[in-house]
Amino acid sequence: IALRFVRAYAQTGGGETSVRKAVQTFVPSLTKKASALFCDEKGSPLAALRRAQASAAGAPDWAGDAIADSVFGQRLNEPDVETFLDKDALTWLATHAETLDEPSQVQIALDYFCERYRSDESFTCAGRTPKTVQQQMDAFAESTTVFDDDEAFLPNPEGLRPMILEGVVIPPRNVTVPYDEDGGWYEGHGPYELGVGTARGGKPKTIRVEEILSLKRLIMEGNKLDNCLEDRRSSQVKYVLRARQRTSSFWSFTIADPDGSNLKHVLLLEVWHLRRGNVVRQAEGPRPRTLPSPEAWHWMEHWCDRE
């Protein structure tokens, strides 16, 4: 981030180009108005840029500060995500800032919208209201919880993306979960019938797949599944080492009702990043049986096929 702004300052100060054109090399949608406001802002360059973008979109100052402190606001994103943030998400936030009322709600909304766009490039904020997305935002906030005094993990090195699907049902199919041999946990051991007309995956649900980017968030996921991560130091050390080396990434799968209620953590996935490709190393469901449910297995396959 620092290098990009240094280059922009050097190009501008040397008379090679305008501030707007220099910054557009990493924020392609920057407008003339936002560029002018950016020149008058103080503080760190990226925070100043976010406040200028928010102000240009018509957001109040307090919302601009919140946007600058959001997860997506504190980093330079892929060019298409930057354009979505600038042209779509900020316009929506400026329109609904007074309804959202609190900086924390603005931050959650921006991060939720940008994560939705990353998982589906056809996503748009248009036509949505704070009321219609509030529960989805709350569920997103819960599934992406971070902690202070924690070890952060870098995002996976392979560009694997999160996935958010709203109001989806499983198409009719049969699923067999490997190692599900005793038949005592999911009323049989497969193949299981899924989809419309069955008790599994036949009703609309919101499916969320999020990368786990800190140790405490990983432990929290283990608590949700009732596994041994919190109390087994050896397991934590192994996971942290692989995360530090970026040879593994960890993914949380949740299923909720369309309004965001009844959120359930159904799968913790570890993906190994090897020279021969990305390989699923572990797929763990909730106790007392740690095998994923047939529905969780379907959505894991769906995400793996997509990524």
GROMACS .gro file of N, CA, C and O in nm, residues 1-124:
model
  496
    1ILE      N    1   0.084  -0.120   0.000
    1ILE     CA    2   0.000   0.000   0.000
    1ILE      C    3   0.087   0.124   0.000
    1ILE      O    4   0.066   0.218  -0.078
    2ALA      N    5   0.186   0.126   0.088
    2ALA     CA    6   0.273   0.243   0.098
    2ALA      C    7   0.345   0.270  -0.035
    2ALA      O    8   0.355   0.385  -0.080
    3LEU      N    9   0.394   0.165  -0.098
    3LEU     CA   10   0.467   0.181  -0.223
    3LEU      C   11   0.378   0.239  -0.333
    3LEU      O   12   0.422   0.324  -0.411
    4ARG      N   13   0.254   0.197  -0.338
    4ARG     CA   14   0.164   0.250  -0.440
    4ARG      C   15   0.138   0.399  -0.421
    4ARG      O   16   0.136   0.475  -0.518
    5PHE      N   17   0.121   0.440  -0.296
    5PHE     CA   18   0.099   0.582  -0.272
    5PHE      C   19   0.227   0.663  -0.295
    5PHE      O   20   0.220   0.776  -0.345
    6VAL      N   21   0.342   0.606  -0.259
    6VAL     CA   22   0.468   0.675  -0.287
    6VAL      C   23   0.485   0.698  -0.437
    6VAL      O   24   0.524   0.807  -0.482
    7ARG      N   25   0.454   0.597  -0.516
    7ARG     CA   26   0.463   0.611  -0.661
    7ARG      C   27   0.366   0.719  -0.712
    7ARG      O   28   0.402   0.800  -0.798
    8ALA      N   29   0.246   0.718  -0.655
    8ALA     CA   30   0.148   0.819  -0.696
    8ALA      C   31   0.196   0.960  -0.662
    8ALA      O   32   0.184   1.054  -0.743
    9TYR      N   33   0.251   0.976  -0.541
    9TYR     CA   34   0.303   1.108  -0.501
    9TYR      C   35   0.419   1.150  -0.591
    9TYR      O   36   0.430   1.267  -0.631
   10ALA      N   37   0.508   1.057  -0.623
   10ALA     CA   38   0.623   1.089  -0.706
   10ALA      C   39   0.579   1.131  -0.846
   10ALA      O   40   0.631   1.229  -0.903
   11GLN      N   41   0.484   1.058  -0.902
   11GLN     CA   42   0.434   1.091  -1.036
   11GLN      C   43   0.366   1.227  -1.038
   11GLN      O   44   0.382   1.306  -1.131
   12THR      N   45   0.289   1.254  -0.931
   12THR     CA   46   0.218   1.382  -0.924
   12THR      C   47   0.314   1.497  -0.897
   12THR      O   48   0.309   1.601  -0.964
   13GLY      N   49   0.402   1.477  -0.798
   13GLY     CA   50   0.497   1.584  -0.765
   13GLY      C   51   0.593   1.614  -0.877
   13GLY      O   52   0.639   1.728  -0.892
   14GLY      N   53   0.625   1.514  -0.958
   14GLY     CA   54   0.716   1.534  -1.070
   14GLY      C   55   0.649   1.589  -1.193
   14GLY      O   56   0.714   1.609  -1.296
   15GLY      N   57   0.518   1.611  -1.183
   15GLY     CA   58   0.446   1.668  -1.297
   15GLY      C   59   0.414   1.570  -1.407
   15GLY      O   60   0.374   1.610  -1.517
   16GLU      N   61   0.431   1.439  -1.381
   16GLU     CA   62   0.406   1.340  -1.485
   16GLU      C   63   0.258   1.323  -1.514
   16GLU      O   64   0.217   1.295  -1.626
   17THR      N   65   0.175   1.338  -1.410
   17THR     CA   66   0.032   1.316  -1.426
   17THR      C   67  -0.044   1.384  -1.315
   17THR      O   68   0.015   1.442  -1.223
   18SER      N   69  -0.176   1.379  -1.321
   18SER     CA   70  -0.261   1.438  -1.217
   18SER      C   71  -0.275   1.341  -1.100
   18SER      O   72  -0.245   1.221  -1.112
   19VAL      N   73  -0.321   1.394  -0.988
   19VAL     CA   74  -0.345   1.309  -0.872
   19VAL      C   75  -0.446   1.200  -0.907
   19VAL      O   76  -0.428   1.082  -0.874
   20ARG      N   77  -0.551   1.239  -0.975
   20ARG     CA   78  -0.656   1.142  -1.008
   20ARG      C   79  -0.601   1.027  -1.093
   20ARG      O   80  -0.624   0.909  -1.062
   21LYS      N   81  -0.528   1.058  -1.196
   21LYS     CA   82  -0.476   0.953  -1.283
   21LYS      C   83  -0.374   0.866  -1.212
   21LYS      O   84  -0.366   0.745  -1.236
   22ALA      N   85  -0.295   0.926  -1.124
   22ALA     CA   86  -0.196   0.847  -1.050
   22ALA      C   87  -0.264   0.747  -0.957
   22ALA      O   88  -0.224   0.631  -0.950
   23VAL      N   89  -0.368   0.792  -0.887
   23VAL     CA   90  -0.438   0.704  -0.794
   23VAL      C   91  -0.524   0.602  -0.868
   23VAL      O   92  -0.547   0.491  -0.820
   24GLN      N   93  -0.569   0.638  -0.987
   24GLN     CA   94  -0.652   0.545  -1.065
   24GLN      C   95  -0.576   0.420  -1.108
   24GLN      O   96  -0.638   0.323  -1.151
   25THR      N   97  -0.446   0.419  -1.093
   25THR     CA   98  -0.372   0.297  -1.125
   25THR      C   99  -0.407   0.184  -1.028
   25THR      O  100  -0.390   0.066  -1.061
   26PHE      N  101  -0.457   0.220  -0.909
   26PHE     CA  102  -0.499   0.115  -0.814
   26PHE      C  103  -0.642   0.133  -0.764
   26PHE      O  104  -0.698   0.043  -0.701
   27VAL      N  105  -0.704   0.248  -0.790
   27VAL     CA  106  -0.847   0.269  -0.762
   27VAL      C  107  -0.909   0.324  -0.891
   27VAL      O  108  -0.924   0.445  -0.907
   28PRO      N  109  -0.941   0.237  -0.986
   28PRO     CA  110  -0.977   0.281  -1.122
   28PRO      C  111  -1.097   0.374  -1.130
   28PRO      O  112  -1.105   0.456  -1.221
   29SER      N  113  -1.188   0.364  -1.033
   29SER     CA  114  -1.313   0.440  -1.043
   29SER      C  115  -1.307   0.576  -0.976
   29SER      O  116  -1.409   0.646  -0.967
   30LEU      N  117  -1.191   0.619  -0.928
   30LEU     CA  118  -1.181   0.745  -0.855
   30LEU      C  119  -1.233   0.861  -0.939
   30LEU      O  120  -1.191   0.881  -1.053
   31THR      N  121  -1.325   0.939  -0.882
   31THR     CA  122  -1.386   1.051  -0.954
   31THR      C  123  -1.306   1.180  -0.933
   31THR      O  124  -1.220   1.188  -0.845
   32LYS      N  125  -1.335   1.279  -1.016
   32LYS     CA  126  -1.270   1.409  -1.000
   32LYS      C  127  -1.300   1.468  -0.862
   32LYS      O  128  -1.213   1.526  -0.798
   33LYS      N  129  -1.425   1.456  -0.819
   33LYS     CA  130  -1.464   1.512  -0.690
   33LYS      C  131  -1.389   1.444  -0.576
   33LYS      O  132  -1.335   1.511  -0.487
   34ALA      N  133  -1.383   1.312  -0.580
   34ALA     CA  134  -1.311   1.239  -0.475
   34ALA      C  135  -1.162   1.272  -0.477
   34ALA      O  136  -1.098   1.284  -0.373
   35SER      N  137  -1.107   1.288  -0.595
   35SER     CA  138  -0.965   1.323  -0.608
   35SER      C  139  -0.936   1.458  -0.545
   35SER      O  140  -0.837   1.475  -0.473
   36ALA      N  141  -1.023   1.556  -0.572
   36ALA     CA  142  -1.005   1.689  -0.515
   36ALA      C  143  -1.017   1.686  -0.363
   36ALA      O  144  -0.938   1.750  -0.292
   37LEU      N  145  -1.113   1.611  -0.311
   37LEU     CA  146  -1.131   1.600  -0.166
   37LEU      C  147  -1.013   1.528  -0.102
   37LEU      O  148  -0.971   1.561   0.008
   38PHE      N  149  -0.958   1.430  -0.173
   38PHE     CA  150  -0.842   1.356  -0.124
   38PHE      C  151  -0.724   1.450  -0.100
   38PHE      O  152  -0.652   1.437  -0.001
   39CYS      N  153  -0.705   1.544  -0.188
   39CYS     CA  154  -0.592   1.638  -0.176
   39CYS      C  155  -0.605   1.726  -0.052
   39CYS      O  156  -0.504   1.777   0.000
   40ASP      N  157  -0.728   1.745  -0.002
   40ASP     CA  158  -0.750   1.829   0.115
   40ASP      C  159  -0.753   1.750   0.246
   40ASP      O  160  -0.760   1.810   0.354
   41GLU      N  161  -0.751   1.618   0.236
   41GLU     CA  162  -0.759   1.534   0.356
   41GLU      C  163  -0.622   1.524   0.423
   41GLU      O  164  -0.519   1.540   0.360
   42LYS      N  165  -0.624   1.491   0.552
   42LYS     CA  166  -0.502   1.471   0.629
   42LYS      C  167  -0.502   1.328   0.684
   42LYS      O  168  -0.602   1.259   0.682
   43GLY      N  169  -0.385   1.286   0.733
   43GLY     CA  170  -0.374   1.153   0.792
   43GLY      C  171  -0.315   1.055   0.694
   43GLY      O  172  -0.258   1.092   0.590
   44SER      N  173  -0.325   0.927   0.727
   44SER     CA  174  -0.267   0.823   0.641
   44SER      C  175  -0.333   0.829   0.503
   44SER      O  176  -0.453   0.854   0.491
   45PRO      N  177  -0.257   0.805   0.397
   45PRO     CA  178  -0.310   0.820   0.262
   45PRO      C  179  -0.433   0.734   0.233
   45PRO      O  180  -0.529   0.783   0.173
   46LEU      N  181  -0.432   0.609   0.276
   46LEU     CA  182  -0.545   0.523   0.244
   46LEU      C  183  -0.670   0.566   0.319
   46LEU      O  184  -0.780   0.570   0.262
   47ALA      N  185  -0.656   0.599   0.448
   47ALA     CA  186  -0.771   0.648   0.524
   47ALA      C  187  -0.823   0.778   0.465
   47ALA      O  188  -0.946   0.800   0.455
   48ALA      N  189  -0.732   0.865   0.424
   48ALA     CA  190  -0.773   0.990   0.362
   48ALA      C  191  -0.849   0.965   0.232
   48ALA      O  192  -0.950   1.031   0.202
   49LEU      N  193  -0.802   0.868   0.154
   49LEU     CA  194  -0.869   0.835   0.029
   49LEU      C  195  -1.009   0.781   0.055
   49LEU      O  196  -1.104   0.821  -0.014
   50ARG      N  197  -1.024   0.693   0.154
   50ARG     CA  198  -1.157   0.638   0.184
   50ARG      C  199  -1.253   0.747   0.232
   50ARG      O  200  -1.371   0.748   0.192
   51ARG      N  201  -1.204   0.839   0.314
   51ARG     CA  202  -1.291   0.948   0.359
   51ARG      C  203  -1.332   1.035   0.241
   51ARG      O  204  -1.447   1.080   0.232
   52ALA      N  205  -1.238   1.060   0.150
   52ALA     CA  206  -1.269   1.141   0.032
   52ALA      C  207  -1.371   1.071  -0.057
   52ALA      O  208  -1.465   1.134  -0.108
   53GLN      N  209  -1.356   0.940  -0.077
   53GLN     CA  210  -1.452   0.866  -0.158
   53GLN      C  211  -1.591   0.869  -0.095
   53GLN      O  212  -1.692   0.886  -0.165
   54ALA      N  213  -1.595   0.850   0.038
   54ALA     CA  214  -1.724   0.851   0.107
   54ALA      C  215  -1.790   0.988   0.098
   54ALA      O  216  -1.911   0.999   0.073
   55SER      N  217  -1.712   1.093   0.118
   55SER     CA  218  -1.766   1.228   0.110
   55SER      C  219  -1.816   1.260  -0.031
   55SER      O  220  -1.922   1.320  -0.048
   56ALA      N  221  -1.743   1.216  -0.131
   56ALA     CA  222  -1.785   1.239  -0.269
   56ALA      C  223  -1.916   1.166  -0.300
   56ALA      O  224  -1.996   1.212  -0.383
   57ALA      N  225  -1.939   1.053  -0.233
   57ALA     CA  226  -2.063   0.979  -0.253
   57ALA      C  227  -2.179   1.037  -0.175
   57ALA      O  228  -2.294   0.996  -0.194
   58GLY      N  229  -2.149   1.134  -0.086
   58GLY     CA  230  -2.254   1.199  -0.009
   58GLY      C  231  -2.270   1.149   0.132
   58GLY      O  232  -2.367   1.183   0.199
   59ALA      N  233  -2.175   1.069   0.180
   59ALA     CA  234  -2.184   1.015   0.316
   59ALA      C  235  -2.138   1.120   0.417
   59ALA      O  236  -2.049   1.200   0.388
   60PRO      N  237  -2.196   1.120   0.538
   60PRO     CA  238  -2.151   1.212   0.643
   60PRO      C  239  -2.010   1.177   0.690
   60PRO      O  240  -1.962   1.066   0.668
   61ASP      N  241  -1.946   1.272   0.757
   61ASP     CA  242  -1.807   1.253   0.798
   61ASP      C  243  -1.789   1.130   0.887
   61ASP      O  244  -1.692   1.056   0.873
   62TRP      N  245  -1.882   1.108   0.981
   62TRP     CA  246  -1.867   0.995   1.072
   62TRP      C  247  -1.872   0.862   0.997
   62TRP      O  248  -1.802   0.767   1.033
   63ALA      N  249  -1.952   0.857   0.891
   63ALA     CA  250  -1.959   0.735   0.810
   63ALA      C  251  -1.829   0.717   0.731
   63ALA      O  252  -1.782   0.604   0.712
   64GLY      N  253  -1.771   0.828   0.686
   64GLY     CA  254  -1.643   0.819   0.616
   64GLY      C  255  -1.533   0.762   0.704
   64GLY      O  256  -1.451   0.681   0.660
   65ASP      N  257  -1.532   0.804   0.832
   65ASP     CA  258  -1.434   0.749   0.926
   65ASP      C  259  -1.457   0.599   0.945
   65ASP      O  260  -1.362   0.521   0.953
   66ALA      N  261  -1.584   0.558   0.953
   66ALA     CA  262  -1.616   0.416   0.970
   66ALA      C  263  -1.573   0.336   0.848
   66ALA      O  264  -1.518   0.226   0.860
   67ILE      N  265  -1.595   0.390   0.731
   67ILE     CA  266  -1.557   0.322   0.607
   67ILE      C  267  -1.405   0.305   0.602
   67ILE      O  268  -1.354   0.200   0.562
   68ALA      N  269  -1.332   0.407   0.645
   68ALA     CA  270  -1.185   0.399   0.646
   68ALA      C  271  -1.136   0.291   0.742
   68ALA      O  272  -1.029   0.233   0.721
   69ASP      N  273  -1.214   0.262   0.847
   69ASP     CA  274  -1.173   0.163   0.948
   69ASP      C  275  -1.225   0.023   0.920
   69ASP      O  276  -1.198  -0.070   0.996
   70SER      N  277  -1.303   0.006   0.813
   70SER     CA  278  -1.357  -0.126   0.781
   70SER      C  279  -1.246  -0.216   0.726
   70SER      O  280  -1.139  -0.170   0.689
   71VAL      N  281  -1.274  -0.346   0.718
   71VAL     CA  282  -1.174  -0.440   0.667
   71VAL      C  283  -1.138  -0.407   0.523
   71VAL      O  284  -1.020  -0.397   0.487
   72PHE      N  285  -1.239  -0.390   0.438
   72PHE     CA  286  -1.212  -0.360   0.298
   72PHE      C  287  -1.162  -0.217   0.279
   72PHE      O  288  -1.092  -0.189   0.182
   73GLY      N  289  -1.195  -0.128   0.372
   73GLY     CA  290  -1.146   0.008   0.363
   73GLY      C  291  -1.000   0.021   0.399
   73GLY      O  292  -0.933   0.116   0.355
   74GLN      N  293  -0.948  -0.072   0.476
   74GLN     CA  294  -0.809  -0.065   0.521
   74GLN      C  295  -0.711  -0.135   0.428
   74GLN      O  296  -0.593  -0.145   0.460
   75ARG      N  297  -0.760  -0.183   0.314
   75ARG     CA  298  -0.669  -0.247   0.220
   75ARG      C  299  -0.703  -0.203   0.079
   75ARG      O  300  -0.815  -0.158   0.052
   76LEU      N  301  -0.607  -0.217  -0.009
   76LEU     CA  302  -0.632  -0.194  -0.151
   76LEU      C  303  -0.674  -0.326  -0.212
   76LEU      O  304  -0.600  -0.424  -0.206
   77ASN      N  305  -0.792  -0.328  -0.270
   77ASN     CA  306  -0.851  -0.452  -0.318
   77ASN      C  307  -0.827  -0.470  -0.468
   77ASN      O  308  -0.770  -0.384  -0.535
   78GLU      N  309  -0.874  -0.583  -0.520
   78GLU     CA  310  -0.867  -0.606  -0.663
   78GLU      C  311  -0.941  -0.493  -0.735
   78GLU      O  312  -1.037  -0.437  -0.682
   79PRO      N  313  -0.898  -0.454  -0.855
   79PRO     CA  314  -0.960  -0.340  -0.923
   79PRO      C  315  -1.111  -0.348  -0.935
   79PRO      O  316  -1.181  -0.247  -0.917
   80ASP      N  317  -1.166  -0.467  -0.964
   80ASP     CA  318  -1.312  -0.477  -0.978
   80ASP      C  319  -1.382  -0.459  -0.844
   80ASP      O  320  -1.491  -0.400  -0.836
   81VAL      N  321  -1.318  -0.505  -0.733
   81VAL     CA  322  -1.375  -0.485  -0.601
   81VAL      C  323  -1.370  -0.337  -0.564
   81VAL      O  324  -1.465  -0.282  -0.504
   82GLU      N  325  -1.259  -0.270  -0.598
   82GLU     CA  326  -1.250  -0.126  -0.572
   82GLU      C  327  -1.361  -0.050  -0.645
   82GLU      O  328  -1.422   0.042  -0.590
   83THR      N  329  -1.388  -0.088  -0.768
   83THR     CA  330  -1.493  -0.021  -0.844
   83THR      C  331  -1.629  -0.047  -0.782
   83THR      O  332  -1.712   0.045  -0.769
   84PHE      N  333  -1.655  -0.170  -0.740
   84PHE     CA  334  -1.781  -0.201  -0.672
   84PHE      C  335  -1.793  -0.121  -0.543
   84PHE      O  336  -1.898  -0.063  -0.514
   85LEU      N  337  -1.686  -0.118  -0.465
   85LEU     CA  338  -1.687  -0.043  -0.339
   85LEU      C  339  -1.722   0.103  -0.364
   85LEU      O  340  -1.806   0.162  -0.295
   86ASP      N  341  -1.659   0.161  -0.465
   86ASP     CA  342  -1.673   0.304  -0.492
   86ASP      C  343  -1.808   0.338  -0.553
   86ASP      O  344  -1.877   0.432  -0.509
   87LYS      N  345  -1.849   0.263  -0.654
   87LYS     CA  346  -1.967   0.299  -0.733
   87LYS      C  347  -2.098   0.243  -0.679
   87LYS      O  348  -2.204   0.300  -0.702
   88ASP      N  349  -2.090   0.132  -0.609
   88ASP     CA  350  -2.211   0.065  -0.564
   88ASP      C  351  -2.227   0.073  -0.412
   88ASP      O  352  -2.323   0.131  -0.361
   89ALA      N  353  -2.130   0.016  -0.338
   89ALA     CA  354  -2.143   0.008  -0.193
   89ALA      C  355  -2.145   0.146  -0.127
   89ALA      O  356  -2.229   0.172  -0.039
   90LEU      N  357  -2.055   0.235  -0.166
   90LEU     CA  358  -2.050   0.367  -0.102
   90LEU      C  359  -2.175   0.449  -0.132
   90LEU      O  360  -2.223   0.525  -0.047
   91THR      N  361  -2.230   0.434  -0.252
   91THR     CA  362  -2.354   0.503  -0.285
   91THR      C  363  -2.467   0.455  -0.194
   91THR      O  364  -2.546   0.535  -0.142
   92TRP      N  365  -2.474   0.324  -0.174
   92TRP     CA  366  -2.577   0.267  -0.085
   92TRP      C  367  -2.557   0.315   0.058
   92TRP      O  368  -2.653   0.355   0.126
   93LEU      N  369  -2.434   0.314   0.106
   93LEU     CA  370  -2.406   0.356   0.244
   93LEU      C  371  -2.437   0.504   0.265
   93LEU      O  372  -2.487   0.543   0.370
   94ALA      N  373  -2.406   0.586   0.166
   94ALA     CA  374  -2.437   0.729   0.176
   94ALA      C  375  -2.588   0.749   0.186
   94ALA      O  376  -2.637   0.834   0.261
   95THR      N  377  -2.663   0.672   0.110
   95THR     CA  378  -2.809   0.684   0.110
   95THR      C  379  -2.869   0.641   0.243
   95THR      O  380  -2.965   0.703   0.292
   96HIS      N  381  -2.812   0.538   0.304
   96HIS     CA  382  -2.874   0.478   0.423
   96HIS      C  383  -2.795   0.501   0.551
   96HIS      O  384  -2.823   0.437   0.653
   97ALA      N  385  -2.699   0.591   0.550
   97ALA     CA  386  -2.613   0.612   0.666
   97ALA      C  387  -2.693   0.647   0.792
   97ALA      O  388  -2.667   0.595   0.901
   98GLU      N  389  -2.791   0.735   0.777
   98GLU     CA  390  -2.866   0.779   0.895
   98GLU      C  391  -2.953   0.666   0.951
   98GLU      O  392  -2.980   0.662   1.071
   99THR      N  393  -2.997   0.577   0.865
   99THR     CA  394  -3.073   0.461   0.913
   99THR      C  395  -2.981   0.363   0.985
   99THR      O  396  -3.017   0.308   1.090
  100LEU      N  397  -2.864   0.340   0.930
  100LEU     CA  398  -2.768   0.251   0.995
  100LEU      C  399  -2.724   0.308   1.129
  100LEU      O  400  -2.702   0.236   1.225
  101ASP      N  401  -2.703   0.440   1.133
  101ASP     CA  402  -2.689   0.519   1.255
  101ASP      C  403  -2.557   0.504   1.329
  101ASP      O  404  -2.506   0.601   1.384
  102GLU      N  405  -2.498   0.383   1.330
  102GLU     CA  406  -2.377   0.360   1.407
  102GLU      C  407  -2.259   0.326   1.315
  102GLU      O  408  -2.277   0.255   1.216
  103PRO      N  409  -2.138   0.372   1.348
  103PRO     CA  410  -2.021   0.339   1.267
  103PRO      C  411  -2.001   0.188   1.249
  103PRO      O  412  -1.963   0.143   1.142
  104SER      N  413  -2.028   0.111   1.356
  104SER     CA  414  -2.009  -0.034   1.345
  104SER      C  415  -2.100  -0.094   1.240
  104SER      O  416  -2.061  -0.188   1.169
  105GLN      N  417  -2.222  -0.041   1.227
  105GLN     CA  418  -2.316  -0.094   1.127
  105GLN      C  419  -2.271  -0.057   0.986
  105GLN      O  420  -2.288  -0.136   0.892
  106VAL      N  421  -2.212   0.060   0.970
  106VAL     CA  422  -2.159   0.100   0.840
  106VAL      C  423  -2.044   0.008   0.800
  106VAL      O  424  -2.035  -0.039   0.685
  107GLN      N  425  -1.956  -0.021   0.895
  107GLN     CA  426  -1.843  -0.109   0.867
  107GLN      C  427  -1.890  -0.249   0.828
  107GLN      O  428  -1.841  -0.306   0.729
  108ILE      N  429  -1.983  -0.304   0.905
  108ILE     CA  430  -2.033  -0.438   0.875
  108ILE      C  431  -2.099  -0.441   0.738
  108ILE      O  432  -2.079  -0.534   0.659
  109ALA      N  433  -2.178  -0.337   0.708
  109ALA     CA  434  -2.247  -0.332   0.579
  109ALA      C  435  -2.147  -0.330   0.463
  109ALA      O  436  -2.162  -0.405   0.365
  110LEU      N  437  -2.045  -0.246   0.473
  110LEU     CA  438  -1.947  -0.237   0.365
  110LEU      C  439  -1.873  -0.370   0.347
  110LEU      O  440  -1.858  -0.419   0.234
  111ASP      N  441  -1.828  -0.429   0.457
  111ASP     CA  442  -1.755  -0.555   0.447
  111ASP      C  443  -1.845  -0.666   0.394
  111ASP      O  444  -1.801  -0.750   0.314
  112TYR      N  445  -1.970  -0.667   0.438
  112TYR     CA  446  -2.065  -0.768   0.391
  112TYR      C  447  -2.088  -0.755   0.240
  112TYR      O  448  -2.080  -0.853   0.166
  113PHE      N  449  -2.112  -0.632   0.194
  113PHE     CA  450  -2.139  -0.611   0.052
  113PHE      C  451  -2.017  -0.650  -0.033
  113PHE      O  452  -2.031  -0.716  -0.137
  114CYS      N  453  -1.899  -0.608   0.010
  114CYS     CA  454  -1.779  -0.638  -0.068
  114CYS      C  455  -1.749  -0.787  -0.070
  114CYS      O  456  -1.706  -0.842  -0.172
  115GLU      N  457  -1.773  -0.855   0.043
  115GLU     CA  458  -1.753  -0.999   0.046
  115GLU      C  459  -1.854  -1.069  -0.044
  115GLU      O  460  -1.821  -1.165  -0.114
  116ARG      N  461  -1.978  -1.019  -0.046
  116ARG     CA  462  -2.078  -1.076  -0.136
  116ARG      C  463  -2.036  -1.058  -0.282
  116ARG      O  464  -2.049  -1.150  -0.363
  117TYR      N  465  -1.985  -0.940  -0.314
  117TYR     CA  466  -1.941  -0.916  -0.451
  117TYR      C  467  -1.823  -1.006  -0.488
  117TYR      O  468  -1.818  -1.058  -0.599
  118ARG      N  469  -1.729  -1.024  -0.396
  118ARG     CA  470  -1.615  -1.113  -0.424
  118ARG      C  471  -1.661  -1.254  -0.455
  118ARG      O  472  -1.598  -1.325  -0.533
  119SER      N  473  -1.768  -1.297  -0.391
  119SER     CA  474  -1.816  -1.433  -0.413
  119SER      C  475  -1.909  -1.444  -0.533
  119SER      O  476  -1.931  -1.553  -0.585
  120ASP      N  477  -1.965  -1.330  -0.577
  120ASP     CA  478  -2.058  -1.331  -0.690
  120ASP      C  479  -2.053  -1.195  -0.758
  120ASP      O  480  -2.106  -1.097  -0.708
  121GLU      N  481  -1.990  -1.188  -0.873
  121GLU     CA  482  -1.968  -1.059  -0.940
  121GLU      C  483  -2.095  -0.996  -0.994
  121GLU      O  484  -2.094  -0.881  -1.037
  122SER      N  485  -2.207  -1.071  -0.993
  122SER     CA  486  -2.335  -1.013  -1.036
  122SER      C  487  -2.407  -0.943  -0.921
  122SER      O  488  -2.511  -0.880  -0.942
  123PHE      N  489  -2.352  -0.952  -0.801
  123PHE     CA  490  -2.418  -0.894  -0.684
  123PHE      C  491  -2.419  -0.741  -0.694
  123PHE      O  492  -2.322  -0.679  -0.736
  124THR      N  493  -2.530  -0.682  -0.651
  124THR     CA  494  -2.540  -0.536  -0.644
  124THR      C  495  -2.618  -0.497  -0.519
  124THR      O  496  -2.702  -0.574  -0.470
   0.00000   0.00000   0.00000
